[in-house]
JSON list of C-alpha atoms in Angstrom, two decimals:
[
{"chain": "A", "resi": 1, "resn": "MET", "atom": "CA", "xyz": [69.56, -4.65, -11.34]},
{"chain": "A", "resi": 2, "resn": "THR", "atom": "CA", "xyz": [72.00, -4.18, -8.48]},
{"chain": "A", "resi": 3, "resn": "ARG", "atom": "CA", "xyz": [72.08, -6.30, -5.35]},
{"chain": "A", "resi": 4, "resn": "THR", "atom": "CA", "xyz": [70.63, -3.37, -3.40]},
{"chain": "A", "resi": 5, "resn": "ASP", "atom": "CA", "xyz": [67.75, -3.01, -5.88]},
{"chain": "A", "resi": 6, "resn": "ASP", "atom": "CA", "xyz": [67.07, -6.73, -5.72]},
{"chain": "A", "resi": 7, "resn": "THR", "atom": "CA", "xyz": [67.06, -6.67, -1.91]},
{"chain": "A", "resi": 8, "resn": "ALA", "atom": "CA", "xyz": [64.63, -3.73, -1.91]},
{"chain": "A", "resi": 9, "resn": "ARG", "atom": "CA", "xyz": [62.36, -5.49, -4.41]},
{"chain": "A", "resi": 10, "resn": "GLN", "atom": "CA", "xyz": [62.32, -8.67, -2.33]},
{"chain": "A", "resi": 11, "resn": "ALA", "atom": "CA", "xyz": [61.37, -6.62, 0.74]},
{"chain": "A", "resi": 12, "resn": "LEU", "atom": "CA", "xyz": [58.52, -4.99, -1.21]},
{"chain": "A", "resi": 13, "resn": "LEU", "atom": "CA", "xyz": [57.32, -8.38, -2.44]},
{"chain": "A", "resi": 14, "resn": "ARG", "atom": "CA", "xyz": [57.29, -9.70, 1.14]},
{"chain": "A", "resi": 15, "resn": "ARG", "atom": "CA", "xyz": [55.26, -6.66, 2.18]},
{"chain": "A", "resi": 16, "resn": "GLY", "atom": "CA", "xyz": [52.85, -7.25, -0.71]},
{"chain": "A", "resi": 17, "resn": "PHE", "atom": "CA", "xyz": [52.37, -10.89, 0.34]},
{"chain": "A", "resi": 18, "resn": "ALA", "atom": "CA", "xyz": [51.86, -9.86, 3.98]},
{"chain": "A", "resi": 19, "resn": "LEU", "atom": "CA", "xyz": [49.19, -7.31, 3.01]},
{"chain": "A", "resi": 20, "resn": "GLU", "atom": "CA", "xyz": [47.37, -9.86, 0.87]},
{"chain": "A", "resi": 21, "resn": "TYR", "atom": "CA", "xyz": [47.49, -12.57, 3.55]},
{"chain": "A", "resi": 22, "resn": "ALA", "atom": "CA", "xyz": [46.16, -10.07, 6.11]},
{"chain": "A", "resi": 23, "resn": "THR", "atom": "CA", "xyz": [43.30, -9.17, 3.75]},
{"chain": "A", "resi": 24, "resn": "LEU", "atom": "CA", "xyz": [42.63, -12.84, 3.08]},
{"chain": "A", "resi": 25, "resn": "GLY", "atom": "CA", "xyz": [42.49, -13.73, 6.77]},
{"chain": "A", "resi": 26, "resn": "TRP", "atom": "CA", "xyz": [40.24, -10.79, 7.66]},
{"chain": "A", "resi": 27, "resn": "ASN", "atom": "CA", "xyz": [37.76, -11.62, 4.90]},
{"chain": "A", "resi": 28, "resn": "VAL", "atom": "CA", "xyz": [37.64, -15.33, 5.74]},
{"chain": "A", "resi": 29, "resn": "ILE", "atom": "CA", "xyz": [36.58, -14.39, 9.27]},
{"chain": "A", "resi": 30, "resn": "GLY", "atom": "CA", "xyz": [34.28, -11.73, 7.80]},
{"chain": "A", "resi": 31, "resn": "ILE", "atom": "CA", "xyz": [32.33, -14.20, 5.68]},
{"chain": "A", "resi": 32, "resn": "VAL", "atom": "CA", "xyz": [31.38, -16.18, 8.79]},
{"chain": "A", "resi": 33, "resn": "VAL", "atom": "CA", "xyz": [30.45, -13.06, 10.78]},
{"chain": "A", "resi": 34, "resn": "LEU", "atom": "CA", "xyz": [28.50, -11.52, 7.89]},
{"chain": "A", "resi": 35, "resn": "ALA", "atom": "CA", "xyz": [26.65, -14.77, 7.14]},
{"chain": "A", "resi": 36, "resn": "LEU", "atom": "CA", "xyz": [25.45, -14.95, 10.76]},
{"chain": "A", "resi": 37, "resn": "ALA", "atom": "CA", "xyz": [24.51, -11.26, 10.79]},
{"chain": "A", "resi": 38, "resn": "ALA", "atom": "CA", "xyz": [22.77, -11.37, 7.37]},
{"chain": "A", "resi": 39, "resn": "ILE", "atom": "CA", "xyz": [20.69, -14.43, 8.25]},
{"chain": "A", "resi": 40, "resn": "SER", "atom": "CA", "xyz": [19.59, -13.11, 11.64]},
{"chain": "A", "resi": 41, "resn": "ALA", "atom": "CA", "xyz": [18.79, -9.63, 10.29]},
{"chain": "A", "resi": 42, "resn": "ARG", "atom": "CA", "xyz": [17.55, -10.80, 6.86]},
{"chain": "A", "resi": 43, "resn": "SER", "atom": "CA", "xyz": [19.68, -8.02, 5.39]},
{"chain": "A", "resi": 44, "resn": "VAL", "atom": "CA", "xyz": [20.42, -7.84, 1.66]},
{"chain": "A", "resi": 45, "resn": "ALA", "atom": "CA", "xyz": [23.19, -5.30, 2.31]},
{"chain": "A", "resi": 46, "resn": "LEU", "atom": "CA", "xyz": [24.98, -7.61, 4.75]},
{"chain": "A", "resi": 47, "resn": "ALA", "atom": "CA", "xyz": [24.54, -10.58, 2.40]},
{"chain": "A", "resi": 48, "resn": "GLY", "atom": "CA", "xyz": [25.93, -8.50, -0.46]},
{"chain": "A", "resi": 49, "resn": "PHE", "atom": "CA", "xyz": [28.85, -7.33, 1.65]},
{"chain": "A", "resi": 50, "resn": "GLY", "atom": "CA", "xyz": [29.53, -10.96, 2.55]},
{"chain": "A", "resi": 51, "resn": "LEU", "atom": "CA", "xyz": [29.69, -11.76, -1.17]},
{"chain": "A", "resi": 52, "resn": "ASP", "atom": "CA", "xyz": [31.98, -8.77, -1.64]},
{"chain": "A", "resi": 53, "resn": "SER", "atom": "CA", "xyz": [34.24, -10.28, 1.03]},
{"chain": "A", "resi": 54, "resn": "LEU", "atom": "CA", "xyz": [34.19, -13.55, -0.89]},
{"chain": "A", "resi": 55, "resn": "ILE", "atom": "CA", "xyz": [35.28, -11.71, -4.03]},
{"chain": "A", "resi": 56, "resn": "GLU", "atom": "CA", "xyz": [38.00, -9.95, -2.04]},
{"chain": "A", "resi": 57, "resn": "ILE", "atom": "CA", "xyz": [39.24, -13.39, -0.95]},
{"chain": "A", "resi": 58, "resn": "GLY", "atom": "CA", "xyz": [39.36, -14.39, -4.61]},
{"chain": "A", "resi": 59, "resn": "ALA", "atom": "CA", "xyz": [41.13, -11.14, -5.52]},
{"chain": "A", "resi": 60, "resn": "SER", "atom": "CA", "xyz": [43.74, -11.61, -2.78]},
{"chain": "A", "resi": 61, "resn": "THR", "atom": "CA", "xyz": [44.32, -15.20, -3.91]},
{"chain": "A", "resi": 62, "resn": "VAL", "atom": "CA", "xyz": [44.77, -14.00, -7.49]},
{"chain": "A", "resi": 63, "resn": "VAL", "atom": "CA", "xyz": [47.30, -11.35, -6.40]},
{"chain": "A", "resi": 64, "resn": "ILE", "atom": "CA", "xyz": [49.24, -13.87, -4.32]},
{"chain": "A", "resi": 65, "resn": "TRP", "atom": "CA", "xyz": [49.34, -16.12, -7.40]},
{"chain": "A", "resi": 66, "resn": "GLU", "atom": "CA", "xyz": [50.43, -13.20, -9.60]},
{"chain": "A", "resi": 67, "resn": "LEU", "atom": "CA", "xyz": [53.14, -12.02, -7.19]},
{"chain": "A", "resi": 68, "resn": "SER", "atom": "CA", "xyz": [54.56, -15.54, -7.23]},
{"chain": "A", "resi": 69, "resn": "GLY", "atom": "CA", "xyz": [55.27, -15.32, -10.97]},
{"chain": "A", "resi": 70, "resn": "THR", "atom": "CA", "xyz": [56.04, -12.86, -13.71]},
{"chain": "A", "resi": 71, "resn": "GLY", "atom": "CA", "xyz": [54.81, -11.82, -17.11]},
{"chain": "A", "resi": 72, "resn": "GLU", "atom": "CA", "xyz": [52.23, -9.48, -18.58]},
{"chain": "A", "resi": 73, "resn": "GLU", "atom": "CA", "xyz": [49.91, -12.31, -19.64]},
{"chain": "A", "resi": 74, "resn": "ARG", "atom": "CA", "xyz": [49.79, -13.54, -16.06]},
{"chain": "A", "resi": 75, "resn": "GLN", "atom": "CA", "xyz": [48.92, -10.01, -14.92]},
{"chain": "A", "resi": 76, "resn": "ARG", "atom": "CA", "xyz": [46.17, -9.64, -17.54]},
{"chain": "A", "resi": 77, "resn": "ARG", "atom": "CA", "xyz": [44.65, -12.97, -16.56]},
{"chain": "A", "resi": 78, "resn": "ALA", "atom": "CA", "xyz": [44.75, -11.97, -12.87]},
{"chain": "A", "resi": 79, "resn": "LEU", "atom": "CA", "xyz": [42.99, -8.67, -13.59]},
{"chain": "A", "resi": 80, "resn": "ARG", "atom": "CA", "xyz": [40.30, -10.40, -15.67]},
{"chain": "A", "resi": 81, "resn": "LEU", "atom": "CA", "xyz": [39.56, -12.86, -12.86]},
{"chain": "A", "resi": 82, "resn": "ILE", "atom": "CA", "xyz": [39.06, -9.98, -10.42]},
{"chain": "A", "resi": 83, "resn": "GLY", "atom": "CA", "xyz": [36.82, -8.19, -12.95]},
{"chain": "A", "resi": 84, "resn": "PHE", "atom": "CA", "xyz": [34.58, -11.22, -13.51]},
{"chain": "A", "resi": 85, "resn": "GLY", "atom": "CA", "xyz": [34.06, -11.55, -9.77]},
{"chain": "A", "resi": 86, "resn": "PHE", "atom": "CA", "xyz": [32.90, -7.96, -9.50]},
{"chain": "A", "resi": 87, "resn": "GLY", "atom": "CA", "xyz": [30.57, -8.41, -12.47]},
{"chain": "A", "resi": 88, "resn": "LEU", "atom": "CA", "xyz": [28.85, -11.35, -10.77]},
{"chain": "A", "resi": 89, "resn": "LEU", "atom": "CA", "xyz": [28.51, -9.37, -7.54]},
{"chain": "A", "resi": 90, "resn": "ALA", "atom": "CA", "xyz": [26.88, -6.44, -9.38]},
{"chain": "A", "resi": 91, "resn": "VAL", "atom": "CA", "xyz": [24.28, -8.70, -11.06]},
{"chain": "A", "resi": 92, "resn": "TYR", "atom": "CA", "xyz": [23.38, -10.46, -7.80]},
{"chain": "A", "resi": 93, "resn": "LEU", "atom": "CA", "xyz": [23.02, -7.23, -5.82]},
{"chain": "A", "resi": 94, "resn": "LEU", "atom": "CA", "xyz": [21.01, -5.49, -8.54]},
{"chain": "A", "resi": 95, "resn": "VAL", "atom": "CA", "xyz": [18.46, -8.32, -8.63]},
{"chain": "A", "resi": 96, "resn": "GLN", "atom": "CA", "xyz": [18.34, -8.79, -4.85]},
{"chain": "A", "resi": 97, "resn": "SER", "atom": "CA", "xyz": [18.08, -5.09, -3.95]},
{"chain": "A", "resi": 98, "resn": "THR", "atom": "CA", "xyz": [15.35, -4.52, -6.55]},
{"chain": "A", "resi": 99, "resn": "TRP", "atom": "CA", "xyz": [13.39, -7.50, -5.23]},
{"chain": "A", "resi": 100, "resn": "VAL", "atom": "CA", "xyz": [13.65, -6.24, -1.63]},
{"chain": "A", "resi": 101, "resn": "LEU", "atom": "CA", "xyz": [12.44, -2.74, -2.60]},
{"chain": "A", "resi": 102, "resn": "ALA", "atom": "CA", "xyz": [9.64, -4.07, -4.81]},
{"chain": "A", "resi": 103, "resn": "THR", "atom": "CA", "xyz": [8.26, -6.39, -2.13]},
{"chain": "A", "resi": 104, "resn": "GLY", "atom": "CA", "xyz": [8.81, -4.03, 0.80]},
{"chain": "A", "resi": 105, "resn": "PHE", "atom": "CA", "xyz": [10.82, -6.69, 2.64]},
{"chain": "A", "resi": 106, "resn": "ARG", "atom": "CA", "xyz": [11.96, -5.19, 5.94]},
{"chain": "A", "resi": 107, "resn": "PRO", "atom": "CA", "xyz": [15.28, -6.28, 7.46]},
{"chain": "A", "resi": 108, "resn": "HIS", "atom": "CA", "xyz": [15.79, -6.47, 11.23]},
{"chain": "A", "resi": 109, "resn": "HIS", "atom": "CA", "xyz": [18.38, -4.52, 13.21]},
{"chain": "A", "resi": 110, "resn": "SER", "atom": "CA", "xyz": [21.88, -6.01, 13.43]},
{"chain": "A", "resi": 111, "resn": "ALA", "atom": "CA", "xyz": [24.25, -4.92, 16.19]},
{"chain": "A", "resi": 112, "resn": "LEU", "atom": "CA", "xyz": [26.74, -7.55, 14.97]},
{"chain": "A", "resi": 113, "resn": "GLY", "atom": "CA", "xyz": [26.56, -6.19, 11.42]},
{"chain": "A", "resi": 114, "resn": "ILE", "atom": "CA", "xyz": [27.01, -2.60, 12.61]},
{"chain": "A", "resi": 115, "resn": "GLY", "atom": "CA", "xyz": [30.04, -3.50, 14.72]},
{"chain": "A", "resi": 116, "resn": "TRP", "atom": "CA", "xyz": [31.72, -5.63, 12.06]},
{"chain": "A", "resi": 117, "resn": "THR", "atom": "CA", "xyz": [31.25, -3.16, 9.19]},
{"chain": "A", "resi": 118, "resn": "ALA", "atom": "CA", "xyz": [32.54, -0.28, 11.34]},
{"chain": "A", "resi": 119, "resn": "VAL", "atom": "CA", "xyz": [35.76, -2.11, 12.22]},
{"chain": "A", "resi": 120, "resn": "THR", "atom": "CA", "xyz": [36.13, -3.51, 8.68]},
{"chain": "A", "resi": 121, "resn": "ALA", "atom": "CA", "xyz": [35.99, -0.03, 7.13]},
{"chain": "A", "resi": 122, "resn": "GLY", "atom": "CA", "xyz": [39.00, 1.08, 9.17]},
{"chain": "A", "resi": 123, "resn": "VAL", "atom": "CA", "xyz": [40.99, -2.09, 8.54]},
{"chain": "A", "resi": 124, "resn": "MET", "atom": "CA", "xyz": [40.37, -1.98, 4.78]},
{"chain": "A", "resi": 125, "resn": "PHE", "atom": "CA", "xyz": [41.45, 1.68, 4.52]},
{"chain": "A", "resi": 126, "resn": "VAL", "atom": "CA", "xyz": [44.76, 0.86, 6.23]},
{"chain": "A", "resi": 127, "resn": "LEU", "atom": "CA", "xyz": [45.37, -2.20, 4.01]},
{"chain": "A", "resi": 128, "resn": "ALA", "atom": "CA", "xyz": [44.42, -0.27, 0.85]},
{"chain": "A", "resi": 129, "resn": "ALA", "atom": "CA", "xyz": [46.95, 2.46, 1.63]},
{"chain": "A", "resi": 130, "resn": "GLY", "atom": "CA", "xyz": [49.68, -0.14, 2.14]},
{"chain": "A", "resi": 131, "resn": "LYS", "atom": "CA", "xyz": [48.84, -1.91, -1.13]},
{"chain": "A", "resi": 132, "resn": "ALA", "atom": "CA", "xyz": [48.79, 1.36, -3.08]},
{"chain": "A", "resi": 133, "resn": "ARG", "atom": "CA", "xyz": [52.27, 2.31, -1.83]},
{"chain": "A", "resi": 134, "resn": "THR", "atom": "CA", "xyz": [53.70, -1.17, -2.33]},
{"chain": "A", "resi": 135, "resn": "GLY", "atom": "CA", "xyz": [52.12, -1.66, -5.76]},
{"chain": "A", "resi": 136, "resn": "THR", "atom": "CA", "xyz": [53.44, 1.70, -6.92]},
{"chain": "A", "resi": 137, "resn": "ALA", "atom": "CA", "xyz": [56.93, 0.94, -5.62]},
{"chain": "A", "resi": 138, "resn": "LEU", "atom": "CA", "xyz": [56.89, -2.43, -7.39]},
{"chain": "A", "resi": 139, "resn": "ASP", "atom": "CA", "xyz": [55.21, -0.96, -10.50]},
{"chain": "A", "resi": 140, "resn": "ASN", "atom": "CA", "xyz": [52.74, -3.85, -10.26]},
{"chain": "A", "resi": 141, "resn": "PRO", "atom": "CA", "xyz": [49.32, -3.07, -11.84]},
{"chain": "A", "resi": 142, "resn": "VAL", "atom": "CA", "xyz": [47.64, -6.11, -10.28]},
{"chain": "A", "resi": 143, "resn": "LEU", "atom": "CA", "xyz": [48.61, -5.16, -6.73]},
{"chain": "A", "resi": 144, "resn": "LYS", "atom": "CA", "xyz": [47.60, -1.53, -7.38]},
{"chain": "A", "resi": 145, "resn": "THR", "atom": "CA", "xyz": [44.22, -2.65, -8.79]},
{"chain": "A", "resi": 146, "resn": "GLU", "atom": "CA", "xyz": [43.62, -4.95, -5.86]},
{"chain": "A", "resi": 147, "resn": "GLY", "atom": "CA", "xyz": [44.53, -2.03, -3.59]},
{"chain": "A", "resi": 148, "resn": "ARG", "atom": "CA", "xyz": [41.64, -0.12, -5.18]},
{"chain": "A", "resi": 149, "resn": "VAL", "atom": "CA", "xyz": [39.43, -3.16, -4.61]},
{"chain": "A", "resi": 150, "resn": "THR", "atom": "CA", "xyz": [40.38, -3.04, -0.92]},
{"chain": "A", "resi": 151, "resn": "LEU", "atom": "CA", "xyz": [39.69, 0.72, -0.79]},
{"chain": "A", "resi": 152, "resn": "ILE", "atom": "CA", "xyz": [36.27, 0.10, -2.36]},
{"chain": "A", "resi": 153, "resn": "ASP", "atom": "CA", "xyz": [35.71, -2.65, 0.22]},
{"chain": "A", "resi": 154, "resn": "GLY", "atom": "CA", "xyz": [36.29, -0.05, 2.94]},
{"chain": "A", "resi": 155, "resn": "LEU", "atom": "CA", "xyz": [33.93, 2.44, 1.26]},
{"chain": "A", "resi": 156, "resn": "LEU", "atom": "CA", "xyz": [31.30, -0.25, 0.86]},
{"chain": "A", "resi": 157, "resn": "ALA", "atom": "CA", "xyz": [31.65, -1.20, 4.51]},
{"chain": "A", "resi": 158, "resn": "ALA", "atom": "CA", "xyz": [30.96, 2.46, 5.36]},
{"chain": "A", "resi": 159, "resn": "ALA", "atom": "CA", "xyz": [27.93, 2.53, 3.01]},
{"chain": "A", "resi": 160, "resn": "VAL", "atom": "CA", "xyz": [26.50, -0.68, 4.47]},
{"chain": "A", "resi": 161, "resn": "LEU", "atom": "CA", "xyz": [27.16, 0.67, 7.97]},
{"chain": "A", "resi": 162, "resn": "LEU", "atom": "CA", "xyz": [25.19, 3.82, 7.15]},
{"chain": "A", "resi": 163, "resn": "GLY", "atom": "CA", "xyz": [22.27, 1.74, 5.85]},
{"chain": "A", "resi": 164, "resn": "LEU", "atom": "CA", "xyz": [22.27, -0.45, 8.96]},
{"chain": "A", "resi": 165, "resn": "VAL", "atom": "CA", "xyz": [22.43, 2.54, 11.31]},
{"chain": "A", "resi": 166, "resn": "LEU", "atom": "CA", "xyz": [19.59, 4.36, 9.48]},
{"chain": "A", "resi": 167, "resn": "ASN", "atom": "CA", "xyz": [17.48, 1.22, 9.68]},
{"chain": "A", "resi": 168, "resn": "ALA", "atom": "CA", "xyz": [18.27, 0.67, 13.36]},
{"chain": "A", "resi": 169, "resn": "LEU", "atom": "CA", "xyz": [17.86, 4.26, 14.58]},
{"chain": "A", "resi": 170, "resn": "ALA", "atom": "CA", "xyz": [15.23, 5.71, 12.25]},
{"chain": "A", "resi": 171, "resn": "GLY", "atom": "CA", "xyz": [13.41, 2.63, 10.93]},
{"chain": "A", "resi": 172, "resn": "LEU", "atom": "CA", "xyz": [14.41, 3.49, 7.36]},
{"chain": "A", "resi": 173, "resn": "TRP", "atom": "CA", "xyz": [14.17, -0.10, 6.06]},
{"chain": "A", "resi": 174, "resn": "TRP", "atom": "CA", "xyz": [14.84, 0.98, 2.47]},
{"chain": "A", "resi": 175, "resn": "ALA", "atom": "CA", "xyz": [18.34, 2.15, 3.47]},
{"chain": "A", "resi": 176, "resn": "ASP", "atom": "CA", "xyz": [19.45, -1.50, 3.51]},
{"chain": "A", "resi": 177, "resn": "PRO", "atom": "CA", "xyz": [18.69, -2.26, -0.19]},
{"chain": "A", "resi": 178, "resn": "ALA", "atom": "CA", "xyz": [19.84, 1.27, -1.06]},
{"chain": "A", "resi": 179, "resn": "ALA", "atom": "CA", "xyz": [23.24, 0.33, 0.34]},
{"chain": "A", "resi": 180, "resn": "GLY", "atom": "CA", "xyz": [23.06, -2.69, -1.98]},
{"chain": "A", "resi": 181, "resn": "TYR", "atom": "CA", "xyz": [22.72, -0.31, -4.94]},
{"chain": "A", "resi": 182, "resn": "VAL", "atom": "CA", "xyz": [25.82, 1.56, -3.78]},
{"chain": "A", "resi": 183, "resn": "LEU", "atom": "CA", "xyz": [27.69, -1.74, -3.94]},
{"chain": "A", "resi": 184, "resn": "VAL", "atom": "CA", "xyz": [26.36, -2.32, -7.48]},
{"chain": "A", "resi": 185, "resn": "TYR", "atom": "CA", "xyz": [27.68, 1.08, -8.60]},
{"chain": "A", "resi": 186, "resn": "TYR", "atom": "CA", "xyz": [31.17, 0.51, -7.24]},
{"chain": "A", "resi": 187, "resn": "ALA", "atom": "CA", "xyz": [31.33, -3.05, -8.53]},
{"chain": "A", "resi": 188, "resn": "LEU", "atom": "CA", "xyz": [30.39, -1.95, -12.07]},
{"chain": "A", "resi": 189, "resn": "ARG", "atom": "CA", "xyz": [32.86, 0.92, -11.92]},
{"chain": "A", "resi": 190, "resn": "GLU", "atom": "CA", "xyz": [35.63, -1.50, -11.02]},
{"chain": "A", "resi": 191, "resn": "VAL", "atom": "CA", "xyz": [34.59, -3.86, -13.85]},
{"chain": "A", "resi": 192, "resn": "LYS", "atom": "CA", "xyz": [34.75, -0.96, -16.31]},
{"chain": "A", "resi": 193, "resn": "ASP", "atom": "CA", "xyz": [38.18, 0.09, -15.06]},
{"chain": "A", "resi": 194, "resn": "ILE", "atom": "CA", "xyz": [39.58, -3.45, -15.20]},
{"chain": "A", "resi": 195, "resn": "PHE", "atom": "CA", "xyz": [38.31, -4.31, -18.68]},
{"chain": "A", "resi": 196, "resn": "PHE", "atom": "CA", "xyz": [38.41, -0.92, -20.37]},
{"chain": "A", "resi": 197, "resn": "GLY", "atom": "CA", "xyz": [40.89, 1.17, -18.38]},
{"chain": "A", "resi": 198, "resn": "GLU", "atom": "CA", "xyz": [44.62, 1.51, -18.93]},
{"chain": "A", "resi": 199, "resn": "HIS", "atom": "CA", "xyz": [46.93, -0.59, -16.77]}
]
């Protein structure tokens, strides 16, 4: 590797760290905001999205750890940790959403939840694009996978937002747990890709 190549790689690594720290910071704030919104609205979708943010914190921490070292075994272990987190999220949301639908539990409106998920969707899409480019340039499967996690986080924010808006504007209370099922689908898809896909 030439000095120029090494300098370029170091710049990419710094960008990767910056993207992960930005994701980490956003989700730490998000957990507090989503906890307040979920409790006040009694929303399973907001609670599930808060747990998704917690998993994203774990995923970002894992990527920061992986970027600090080298080796395929370290990368495999990092990917498995991210996959286990998504598996736990899927189980929780499946049980919780089914319980809410079965009992007819009706969540309240949440202006805070609507505002936060709308802004979060945009932020996550920007971060995901940066991680995809940086991970590809570094040829780093962990950063690329976590970039997909961040993209999914943005899509889930949009799905939860839709459920909250339908509940608030049209009184469609079932849209909230339905958004929870959307999260289950994406979480399981990511688990399948991590454990059975090619990296």
